[in-house]
């Protein structure tokens, strides 16, 4: 087989925004690079070649786990409900095109301590694509809304 000259790099960026639901004031904001696990990379490869089984990564999941994601992780640990169906889109900013997943947890949802967020294939947290551990846990309350924006770039 010939030596490969090109390579695709996958980069995932997560934005976490916690707002006061009454005033709209940002209480907490964080950006960081997530870990795209082996299973998530496999899903993307299969989608690129239009494999018979297509993967959608429809769900954003919150987690009570602060452990560093491993490449072999296949399910979201310590899943917090409710899991959200993500709004997905292709976005171009600054001439760069990337995939975006976004969801918001309302004041009545996920009022607990949250340590990480993930993209998953299924609403029970199985079929994990990627996970990001917050730099410090978020204690969401009933006066706050949490928005997660996941961006993945194939470069």
Tab-separated table of N, CA and C in Angstrom:
chain	number	residue	atom	x	y	z
A	1	UNK	N	0.844	-1.179	0.000
A	1	UNK	CA	0.000	0.000	0.000
A	1	UNK	C	0.893	1.248	0.000
A	2	UNK	N	0.486	2.251	-0.738
A	2	UNK	CA	1.251	3.493	-0.824
A	2	UNK	C	1.190	4.241	0.504
A	3	UNK	N	2.227	4.999	0.777
A	3	UNK	CA	2.272	5.801	1.999
A	3	UNK	C	1.249	6.931	1.913
A	4	UNK	N	0.516	7.139	2.986
A	4	UNK	CA	-0.464	8.217	3.015
A	4	UNK	C	0.230	9.553	3.179
A	5	UNK	N	-0.175	10.527	2.375
A	5	UNK	CA	0.446	11.854	2.429
A	5	UNK	C	-0.404	12.853	3.202
A	6	UNK	N	-1.709	12.680	3.165
A	6	UNK	CA	-2.617	13.591	3.861
A	6	UNK	C	-3.177	12.915	5.097
A	7	UNK	N	-3.539	13.699	6.045
A	7	UNK	CA	-4.162	13.184	7.264
A	7	UNK	C	-5.252	14.155	7.690
A	8	UNK	N	-6.254	13.620	8.332
A	8	UNK	CA	-7.336	14.448	8.848
A	8	UNK	C	-7.166	14.553	10.352
A	9	UNK	N	-7.188	15.755	10.841
A	9	UNK	CA	-7.110	15.975	12.282
A	9	UNK	C	-8.507	16.368	12.756
A	10	UNK	N	-8.939	15.767	13.829
A	10	UNK	CA	-10.252	16.065	14.401
A	10	UNK	C	-10.032	16.871	15.670
A	11	UNK	N	-10.660	18.034	15.740
A	11	UNK	CA	-10.540	18.896	16.909
A	11	UNK	C	-11.943	19.194	17.431
A	12	UNK	N	-12.128	19.030	18.713
A	12	UNK	CA	-13.413	19.333	19.333
A	12	UNK	C	-13.277	20.427	20.368
A	13	UNK	N	-14.163	21.404	20.299
A	13	UNK	CA	-14.154	22.522	21.240
A	13	UNK	C	-15.528	22.609	21.894
A	14	UNK	N	-15.533	22.815	23.193
A	14	UNK	CA	-16.785	22.903	23.956
A	14	UNK	C	-16.873	24.286	24.592
A	15	UNK	N	-18.069	24.882	24.502
A	15	UNK	CA	-18.350	26.130	25.220
A	15	UNK	C	-19.470	25.845	26.208
A	16	UNK	N	-19.241	26.206	27.456
A	16	UNK	CA	-20.190	26.016	28.542
A	16	UNK	C	-20.634	27.403	29.005
A	17	UNK	N	-21.949	27.656	28.992
A	17	UNK	CA	-22.454	28.957	29.428
A	17	UNK	C	-23.586	28.747	30.428
A	18	UNK	N	-23.396	29.245	31.643
A	18	UNK	CA	-24.408	29.187	32.690
A	18	UNK	C	-24.916	30.609	32.902
A	19	UNK	N	-26.231	30.800	32.726
A	19	UNK	CA	-26.815	32.147	32.823
A	19	UNK	C	-27.890	32.202	33.900
A	20	UNK	N	-28.028	33.381	34.498
A	20	UNK	CA	-29.165	33.669	35.362
A	20	UNK	C	-30.382	33.768	34.443
A	21	UNK	N	-31.402	32.955	34.691
A	21	UNK	CA	-32.558	32.893	33.795
A	21	UNK	C	-33.375	34.182	33.799
A	22	UNK	N	-33.365	34.927	34.885
A	22	UNK	CA	-34.141	36.176	34.976
A	22	UNK	C	-33.452	37.332	34.269
A	23	UNK	N	-32.162	37.496	34.519
A	23	UNK	CA	-31.445	38.674	34.019
A	23	UNK	C	-30.671	38.414	32.730
A	24	UNK	N	-30.395	37.144	32.425
A	24	UNK	CA	-29.573	36.817	31.268
A	24	UNK	C	-28.084	36.983	31.525
A	25	UNK	N	-27.731	37.403	32.743
A	25	UNK	CA	-26.325	37.598	33.102
A	25	UNK	C	-25.589	36.263	33.081
A	26	UNK	N	-24.401	36.264	32.471
A	26	UNK	CA	-23.575	35.059	32.443
A	26	UNK	C	-22.932	34.883	33.810
A	27	UNK	N	-23.234	33.763	34.442
A	27	UNK	CA	-22.714	33.432	35.762
A	27	UNK	C	-21.375	32.699	35.630
A	28	UNK	N	-21.265	31.879	34.588
A	28	UNK	CA	-20.055	31.078	34.386
A	28	UNK	C	-19.912	30.790	32.898
A	29	UNK	N	-18.693	30.885	32.405
A	29	UNK	CA	-18.411	30.525	31.009
A	29	UNK	C	-17.053	29.841	30.962
A	30	UNK	N	-16.991	28.795	30.151
A	30	UNK	CA	-15.750	28.045	30.003
A	30	UNK	C	-15.649	27.530	28.573
A	31	UNK	N	-14.430	27.511	28.036
A	31	UNK	CA	-14.118	26.928	26.732
A	31	UNK	C	-13.043	25.886	26.947
A	32	UNK	N	-13.069	24.824	26.162
A	32	UNK	CA	-12.000	23.845	26.257
A	32	UNK	C	-12.055	22.838	25.131
A	33	UNK	N	-10.987	22.053	25.017
A	33	UNK	CA	-10.898	20.993	24.015
A	33	UNK	C	-11.366	19.683	24.626
A	34	UNK	N	-12.247	18.993	23.900
A	34	UNK	CA	-12.772	17.737	24.403
A	34	UNK	C	-11.950	16.556	23.894
A	35	UNK	N	-12.232	15.387	24.444
A	35	UNK	CA	-11.634	14.142	23.977
A	35	UNK	C	-12.647	13.437	23.088
A	36	UNK	N	-12.275	13.239	21.838
A	36	UNK	CA	-13.111	12.445	20.936
A	36	UNK	C	-12.621	11.014	21.085
A	37	UNK	N	-13.492	10.143	21.582
A	37	UNK	CA	-13.096	8.773	21.892
A	37	UNK	C	-13.020	7.939	20.611
A	38	UNK	N	-12.378	6.778	20.690
A	38	UNK	CA	-12.174	5.912	19.518
A	38	UNK	C	-13.494	5.592	18.821
A	39	UNK	N	-14.521	5.306	19.619
A	39	UNK	CA	-15.822	4.976	19.038
A	39	UNK	C	-16.376	6.161	18.236
A	40	UNK	N	-16.223	7.381	18.748
A	40	UNK	CA	-16.679	8.574	18.037
A	40	UNK	C	-15.946	8.764	16.720
A	41	UNK	N	-14.629	8.524	16.730
A	41	UNK	CA	-13.847	8.616	15.496
A	41	UNK	C	-14.318	7.572	14.484
A	42	UNK	N	-14.607	6.372	14.973
A	42	UNK	CA	-15.099	5.310	14.086
A	42	UNK	C	-16.449	5.707	13.479
A	43	UNK	N	-17.336	6.304	14.289
A	43	UNK	CA	-18.632	6.756	13.768
A	43	UNK	C	-18.419	7.778	12.652
A	44	UNK	N	-17.506	8.719	12.853
A	44	UNK	CA	-17.254	9.751	11.839
A	44	UNK	C	-16.690	9.149	10.562
A	45	UNK	N	-15.753	8.195	10.701
A	45	UNK	CA	-15.190	7.534	9.508
A	45	UNK	C	-16.290	6.831	8.723
A	46	UNK	N	-17.170	6.124	9.413
A	46	UNK	CA	-18.250	5.402	8.733
A	46	UNK	C	-19.209	6.374	8.045
A	47	UNK	N	-19.458	7.509	8.672
A	47	UNK	CA	-20.331	8.504	8.051
A	47	UNK	C	-19.692	9.100	6.798
A	48	UNK	N	-18.387	9.328	6.838
A	48	UNK	CA	-17.693	9.912	5.683
A	48	UNK	C	-17.818	9.007	4.462
A	49	UNK	N	-17.679	7.699	4.642
A	49	UNK	CA	-17.759	6.790	3.495
A	49	UNK	C	-19.188	6.306	3.241
A	50	UNK	N	-20.141	6.868	3.960
A	50	UNK	CA	-21.556	6.501	3.834
A	50	UNK	C	-21.758	4.998	4.018
A	51	UNK	N	-21.170	4.502	5.086
A	51	UNK	CA	-21.325	3.111	5.495
A	51	UNK	C	-22.813	2.793	5.636
A	52	UNK	N	-23.180	1.539	5.514
A	52	UNK	CA	-24.588	1.138	5.609
A	52	UNK	C	-25.234	1.604	6.912
A	53	UNK	N	-24.461	1.613	8.004
A	53	UNK	CA	-24.973	2.114	9.276
A	53	UNK	C	-24.459	3.532	9.470
A	54	UNK	N	-25.365	4.495	9.492
A	54	UNK	CA	-24.996	5.899	9.713
A	54	UNK	C	-25.199	6.237	11.185
A	55	UNK	N	-24.361	7.129	11.696
A	55	UNK	CA	-24.416	7.530	13.091
A	55	UNK	C	-24.757	9.011	13.174
A	56	UNK	N	-25.613	9.361	14.123
A	56	UNK	CA	-26.136	10.721	14.180
A	56	UNK	C	-25.626	11.557	15.339
A	57	UNK	N	-25.194	10.946	16.428
A	57	UNK	CA	-24.745	11.728	17.585
A	57	UNK	C	-25.774	12.759	17.986
A	58	UNK	N	-27.003	12.322	18.152
A	58	UNK	CA	-28.123	13.244	18.360
A	58	UNK	C	-28.201	13.867	19.743
A	59	UNK	N	-27.500	13.338	20.721
A	59	UNK	CA	-27.759	13.728	22.104
A	59	UNK	C	-26.573	14.405	22.783
A	60	UNK	N	-26.887	15.435	23.559
A	60	UNK	CA	-25.913	16.024	24.479
A	60	UNK	C	-26.290	15.543	25.870
A	61	UNK	N	-25.298	15.081	26.595
A	61	UNK	CA	-25.504	14.478	27.909
A	61	UNK	C	-24.650	15.196	28.949
A	62	UNK	N	-25.216	15.402	30.116
A	62	UNK	CA	-24.466	15.913	31.262
A	62	UNK	C	-24.039	14.724	32.103
A	63	UNK	N	-22.933	14.901	32.823
A	63	UNK	CA	-22.384	13.789	33.587
A	63	UNK	C	-21.920	14.237	34.965
A	64	UNK	N	-22.047	13.329	35.909
A	64	UNK	CA	-21.545	13.542	37.253
A	64	UNK	C	-20.147	12.978	37.428
A	65	UNK	N	-19.453	12.680	36.320
A	65	UNK	CA	-18.115	12.097	36.393
A	65	UNK	C	-17.045	13.146	36.105
A	66	UNK	N	-16.047	13.174	36.969
A	66	UNK	CA	-14.906	14.077	36.784
A	66	UNK	C	-13.680	13.334	36.262
A	67	UNK	N	-13.827	12.040	35.965
A	67	UNK	CA	-12.688	11.274	35.471
A	67	UNK	C	-12.317	11.728	34.059
A	68	UNK	N	-11.048	11.683	33.761
A	68	UNK	CA	-10.572	12.027	32.424
A	68	UNK	C	-11.077	10.984	31.436
A	69	UNK	N	-11.686	11.413	30.332
A	69	UNK	CA	-12.172	10.442	29.341
A	69	UNK	C	-11.010	9.639	28.761
A	70	UNK	N	-11.258	8.359	28.522
A	70	UNK	CA	-10.259	7.510	27.883
A	70	UNK	C	-10.719	7.213	26.462
A	71	UNK	N	-9.793	6.828	25.625
A	71	UNK	CA	-10.103	6.525	24.240
A	71	UNK	C	-11.089	5.369	24.124
A	72	UNK	N	-11.103	4.481	25.121
A	72	UNK	CA	-11.962	3.294	25.069
A	72	UNK	C	-13.360	3.521	25.677
A	73	UNK	N	-13.639	4.724	26.138
A	73	UNK	CA	-14.950	5.017	26.738
A	73	UNK	C	-16.042	4.874	25.671
A	74	UNK	N	-17.116	4.145	26.002
A	74	UNK	CA	-18.198	3.924	25.034
A	74	UNK	C	-19.549	4.436	25.510
A	75	UNK	N	-19.675	4.729	26.798
A	75	UNK	CA	-20.920	5.244	27.372
A	75	UNK	C	-20.598	6.393	28.316
A	76	UNK	N	-21.513	7.329	28.420
A	76	UNK	CA	-21.324	8.479	29.300
A	76	UNK	C	-21.426	8.001	30.752
A	77	UNK	N	-20.372	8.178	31.550
A	77	UNK	CA	-20.435	7.735	32.944
A	77	UNK	C	-21.267	8.702	33.781
A	78	UNK	N	-21.927	8.165	34.805
A	78	UNK	CA	-22.691	8.961	35.777
A	78	UNK	C	-23.638	9.940	35.068
A	79	UNK	N	-24.432	9.400	34.162
A	79	UNK	CA	-25.356	10.196	33.354
A	79	UNK	C	-26.351	10.966	34.221
A	80	UNK	N	-26.538	12.249	33.900
A	80	UNK	CA	-27.514	13.109	34.576
A	80	UNK	C	-28.673	13.333	33.610
A	81	UNK	N	-29.886	13.156	34.084
A	81	UNK	CA	-31.040	13.393	33.222
A	81	UNK	C	-31.620	14.771	33.497
A	82	UNK	N	-32.285	15.371	32.501
A	82	UNK	CA	-32.598	14.789	31.198
A	82	UNK	C	-31.444	14.947	30.219
A	83	UNK	N	-31.390	14.012	29.281
A	83	UNK	CA	-30.486	14.099	28.140
A	83	UNK	C	-31.220	14.946	27.101
A	84	UNK	N	-30.494	15.753	26.344
A	84	UNK	CA	-31.121	16.657	25.379
A	84	UNK	C	-30.829	16.237	23.940
A	85	UNK	N	-31.854	16.317	23.100
A	85	UNK	CA	-31.645	16.174	21.667
A	85	UNK	C	-30.976	17.461	21.201
A	86	UNK	N	-29.821	17.336	20.600
A	86	UNK	CA	-29.038	18.511	20.204
A	86	UNK	C	-29.593	19.129	18.929
A	87	UNK	N	-29.499	20.446	18.854
A	87	UNK	CA	-29.710	21.146	17.594
A	87	UNK	C	-28.374	21.066	16.880
A	88	UNK	N	-28.366	20.464	15.679
A	88	UNK	CA	-27.113	20.250	14.958
A	88	UNK	C	-27.090	21.101	13.698
A	89	UNK	N	-25.879	21.580	13.366
A	89	UNK	CA	-25.750	22.404	12.171
A	89	UNK	C	-24.306	22.380	11.685
A	90	UNK	N	-24.129	22.828	10.446
A	90	UNK	CA	-22.800	23.095	9.900
A	90	UNK	C	-22.651	24.611	9.945
A	91	UNK	N	-21.585	25.094	10.568
A	91	UNK	CA	-21.380	26.519	10.784
A	91	UNK	C	-20.049	26.928	10.145
A	92	UNK	N	-20.021	28.102	9.538
A	92	UNK	CA	-18.777	28.656	9.008
A	92	UNK	C	-18.488	29.963	9.733
A	93	UNK	N	-17.333	30.019	10.355
A	93	UNK	CA	-16.880	31.242	11.027
A	93	UNK	C	-15.433	31.481	10.651
A	94	UNK	N	-15.129	32.684	10.217
A	94	UNK	CA	-13.757	33.028	9.842
A	94	UNK	C	-13.219	32.155	8.731
A	95	UNK	N	-14.105	31.697	7.840
A	95	UNK	CA	-13.688	30.853	6.729
A	95	UNK	C	-13.486	29.394	7.090
A	96	UNK	N	-13.770	29.030	8.342
A	96	UNK	CA	-13.607	27.649	8.807
A	96	UNK	C	-14.983	27.030	9.003
A	97	UNK	N	-15.182	25.853	8.427
A	97	UNK	CA	-16.464	25.151	8.550
A	97	UNK	C	-16.333	24.028	9.577
A	98	UNK	N	-17.312	23.931	10.460
A	98	UNK	CA	-17.295	22.884	11.469
A	98	UNK	C	-18.708	22.440	11.811
A	99	UNK	N	-18.794	21.298	12.499
A	99	UNK	CA	-20.078	20.742	12.934
A	99	UNK	C	-20.379	21.285	14.320
A	100	UNK	N	-21.643	21.619	14.566
A	100	UNK	CA	-22.019	22.179	15.871
A	100	UNK	C	-23.221	21.416	16.440
A	101	UNK	N	-23.116	21.091	17.721
A	101	UNK	CA	-24.210	20.521	18.503
A	101	UNK	C	-24.505	21.528	19.613
A	102	UNK	N	-25.781	21.790	19.895
A	102	UNK	CA	-26.105	22.737	20.966
A	102	UNK	C	-27.392	22.311	21.662
A	103	UNK	N	-27.430	22.531	22.965
A	103	UNK	CA	-28.630	22.257	23.760
A	103	UNK	C	-28.609	23.127	25.008
A	104	UNK	N	-29.810	23.413	25.522
A	104	UNK	CA	-29.961	24.208	26.740
A	104	UNK	C	-30.812	23.437	27.737
A	105	UNK	N	-30.366	23.450	28.986
A	105	UNK	CA	-31.113	22.874	30.102
A	105	UNK	C	-31.785	24.034	30.834
A	106	UNK	N	-33.104	23.974	30.945
A	106	UNK	CA	-33.906	25.043	31.537
A	106	UNK	C	-33.780	25.045	33.067
A	107	UNK	N	-34.450	25.999	33.682
A	107	UNK	CA	-34.367	26.172	35.137
A	107	UNK	C	-34.850	24.942	35.902
A	108	UNK	N	-35.762	24.174	35.332
A	108	UNK	CA	-36.309	23.006	36.026
A	108	UNK	C	-35.534	21.718	35.744
A	109	UNK	N	-34.414	21.816	35.011
A	109	UNK	CA	-33.699	20.622	34.576
A	109	UNK	C	-32.261	20.586	35.097
A	110	UNK	N	-31.821	19.370	35.456
A	110	UNK	CA	-30.416	19.101	35.819
A	110	UNK	C	-29.894	20.037	36.908
A	111	UNK	N	-30.696	20.280	37.931
A	111	UNK	CA	-30.269	21.133	39.043
A	111	UNK	C	-29.467	20.292	40.038
A	112	UNK	N	-28.197	20.185	39.728
A	112	UNK	CA	-27.278	19.346	40.497
A	112	UNK	C	-25.854	19.786	40.177
A	113	UNK	N	-24.884	19.059	40.693
A	113	UNK	CA	-23.488	19.346	40.373
A	113	UNK	C	-23.101	18.561	39.126
A	114	UNK	N	-22.566	19.282	38.139
A	114	UNK	CA	-22.240	18.705	36.834
A	114	UNK	C	-20.731	18.804	36.640
A	115	UNK	N	-20.133	17.694	36.218
A	115	UNK	CA	-18.686	17.630	36.065
A	115	UNK	C	-18.219	17.564	34.610
A	116	UNK	N	-19.073	17.045	33.732
A	116	UNK	CA	-18.655	16.905	32.336
A	116	UNK	C	-19.870	16.849	31.425
A	117	UNK	N	-19.595	16.935	30.112
A	117	UNK	CA	-20.629	16.904	29.090
A	117	UNK	C	-20.137	16.019	27.950
A	118	UNK	N	-21.084	15.382	27.237
A	118	UNK	CA	-20.698	14.459	26.170
A	118	UNK	C	-21.701	14.500	25.025
A	119	UNK	N	-21.233	14.054	23.867
A	119	UNK	CA	-22.106	13.762	22.730
A	119	UNK	C	-22.300	12.258	22.724
A	120	UNK	N	-23.549	11.808	22.551
A	120	UNK	CA	-23.821	10.370	22.509
A	120	UNK	C	-24.797	10.043	21.383
A	121	UNK	N	-24.711	8.837	20.943
A	121	UNK	CA	-25.586	8.332	19.880
A	121	UNK	C	-27.000	8.080	20.395
A	122	UNK	N	-27.103	7.659	21.650
A	122	UNK	CA	-28.395	7.240	22.203
A	122	UNK	C	-28.754	8.035	23.456
A	123	UNK	N	-30.044	8.131	23.732
A	123	UNK	CA	-30.534	8.944	24.854
A	123	UNK	C	-30.194	8.359	26.222
A	124	UNK	N	-29.701	7.124	26.257
A	124	UNK	CA	-29.274	6.545	27.538
A	124	UNK	C	-27.769	6.731	27.774
A	125	UNK	N	-27.119	7.530	26.899
A	125	UNK	CA	-25.699	7.820	27.055
A	125	UNK	C	-24.770	6.811	26.399
A	126	UNK	N	-25.337	5.746	25.803
A	126	UNK	CA	-24.490	4.786	25.095
A	126	UNK	C	-24.134	5.347	23.722
A	127	UNK	N	-23.092	4.783	23.152
A	127	UNK	CA	-22.629	5.271	21.855
A	127	UNK	C	-21.949	6.624	21.971
A	128	UNK	N	-21.121	6.776	23.003
A	128	UNK	CA	-20.444	8.059	23.228
A	128	UNK	C	-19.524	8.414	22.065
A	129	UNK	N	-19.590	9.682	21.654
A	129	UNK	CA	-18.700	10.220	20.616
A	129	UNK	C	-17.523	10.955	21.248
A	130	UNK	N	-17.811	11.796	22.240
A	130	UNK	CA	-16.789	12.675	22.816
A	130	UNK	C	-17.261	13.119	24.199
A	131	UNK	N	-16.284	13.476	25.062
A	131	UNK	CA	-16.642	14.002	26.390
A	131	UNK	C	-15.627	15.053	26.814
A	132	UNK	N	-16.124	16.035	27.553
A	132	UNK	CA	-15.306	17.133	28.065
A	132	UNK	C	-15.552	17.269	29.563
A	133	UNK	N	-14.473	17.326	30.351
A	133	UNK	CA	-14.563	17.511	31.800
A	133	UNK	C	-14.326	18.986	32.101
A	134	UNK	N	-15.258	19.603	32.833
A	134	UNK	CA	-15.137	21.019	33.194
A	134	UNK	C	-13.909	21.232	34.078
A	135	UNK	N	-13.336	22.426	34.004
A	135	UNK	CA	-12.169	22.735	34.846
A	135	UNK	C	-12.557	22.755	36.318
A	136	UNK	N	-13.800	23.120	36.629
A	136	UNK	CA	-14.366	22.974	37.975
A	136	UNK	C	-15.831	22.610	37.823
A	137	UNK	N	-16.353	21.833	38.768
A	137	UNK	CA	-17.754	21.424	38.666
A	137	UNK	C	-18.695	22.631	38.661
A	138	UNK	N	-19.826	22.459	37.996
A	138	UNK	CA	-20.859	23.494	37.956
A	138	UNK	C	-22.003	23.042	38.850
A	139	UNK	N	-22.415	23.889	39.768
A	139	UNK	CA	-23.584	23.599	40.605
A	139	UNK	C	-24.749	24.404	40.042
A	140	UNK	N	-25.520	23.775	39.156
A	140	UNK	CA	-26.646	24.445	38.514
A	140	UNK	C	-27.835	24.478	39.472
A	141	UNK	N	-28.525	25.637	39.508
A	141	UNK	CA	-29.689	25.796	40.378
A	141	UNK	C	-30.935	26.079	39.549
A	142	UNK	N	-32.064	26.137	40.209
A	142	UNK	CA	-33.352	26.365	39.540
A	142	UNK	C	-33.529	27.804	39.059
A	143	UNK	N	-32.560	28.660	39.275
A	143	UNK	CA	-32.628	30.034	38.754
A	143	UNK	C	-31.732	30.211	37.531
A	144	UNK	N	-31.133	29.093	37.063
A	144	UNK	CA	-30.145	29.182	35.988
A	144	UNK	C	-30.491	28.300	34.791
A	145	UNK	N	-29.979	28.724	33.631
A	145	UNK	CA	-30.046	27.931	32.405
A	145	UNK	C	-28.624	27.600	31.972
A	146	UNK	N	-28.423	26.380	31.509
A	146	UNK	CA	-27.113	25.928	31.070
A	146	UNK	C	-27.164	25.630	29.579
A	147	UNK	N	-26.279	26.262	28.809
A	147	UNK	CA	-26.182	25.983	27.374
A	147	UNK	C	-24.823	25.377	27.076
A	148	UNK	N	-24.837	24.271	26.350
A	148	UNK	CA	-23.620	23.612	25.912
A	148	UNK	C	-23.553	23.713	24.399
A	149	UNK	N	-22.422	24.181	23.898
A	149	UNK	CA	-22.173	24.238	22.461
A	149	UNK	C	-20.921	23.412	22.180
A	150	UNK	N	-21.092	22.368	21.401
A	150	UNK	CA	-20.002	21.465	21.018
A	150	UNK	C	-19.670	21.750	19.562
A	151	UNK	N	-18.430	21.943	19.236
A	151	UNK	CA	-18.006	22.147	17.851
A	151	UNK	C	-16.916	21.134	17.535
A	152	UNK	N	-17.062	20.460	16.402
A	152	UNK	CA	-16.038	19.510	15.970
A	152	UNK	C	-15.615	19.891	14.561
A	153	UNK	N	-14.308	20.001	14.383
A	153	UNK	CA	-13.704	20.411	13.114
A	153	UNK	C	-12.888	19.260	12.561
A	154	UNK	N	-13.134	18.913	11.315
A	154	UNK	CA	-12.283	17.960	10.611
A	154	UNK	C	-11.323	18.813	9.801
A	155	UNK	N	-10.072	18.780	10.165
A	155	UNK	CA	-9.093	19.682	9.577
A	155	UNK	C	-8.107	18.921	8.723
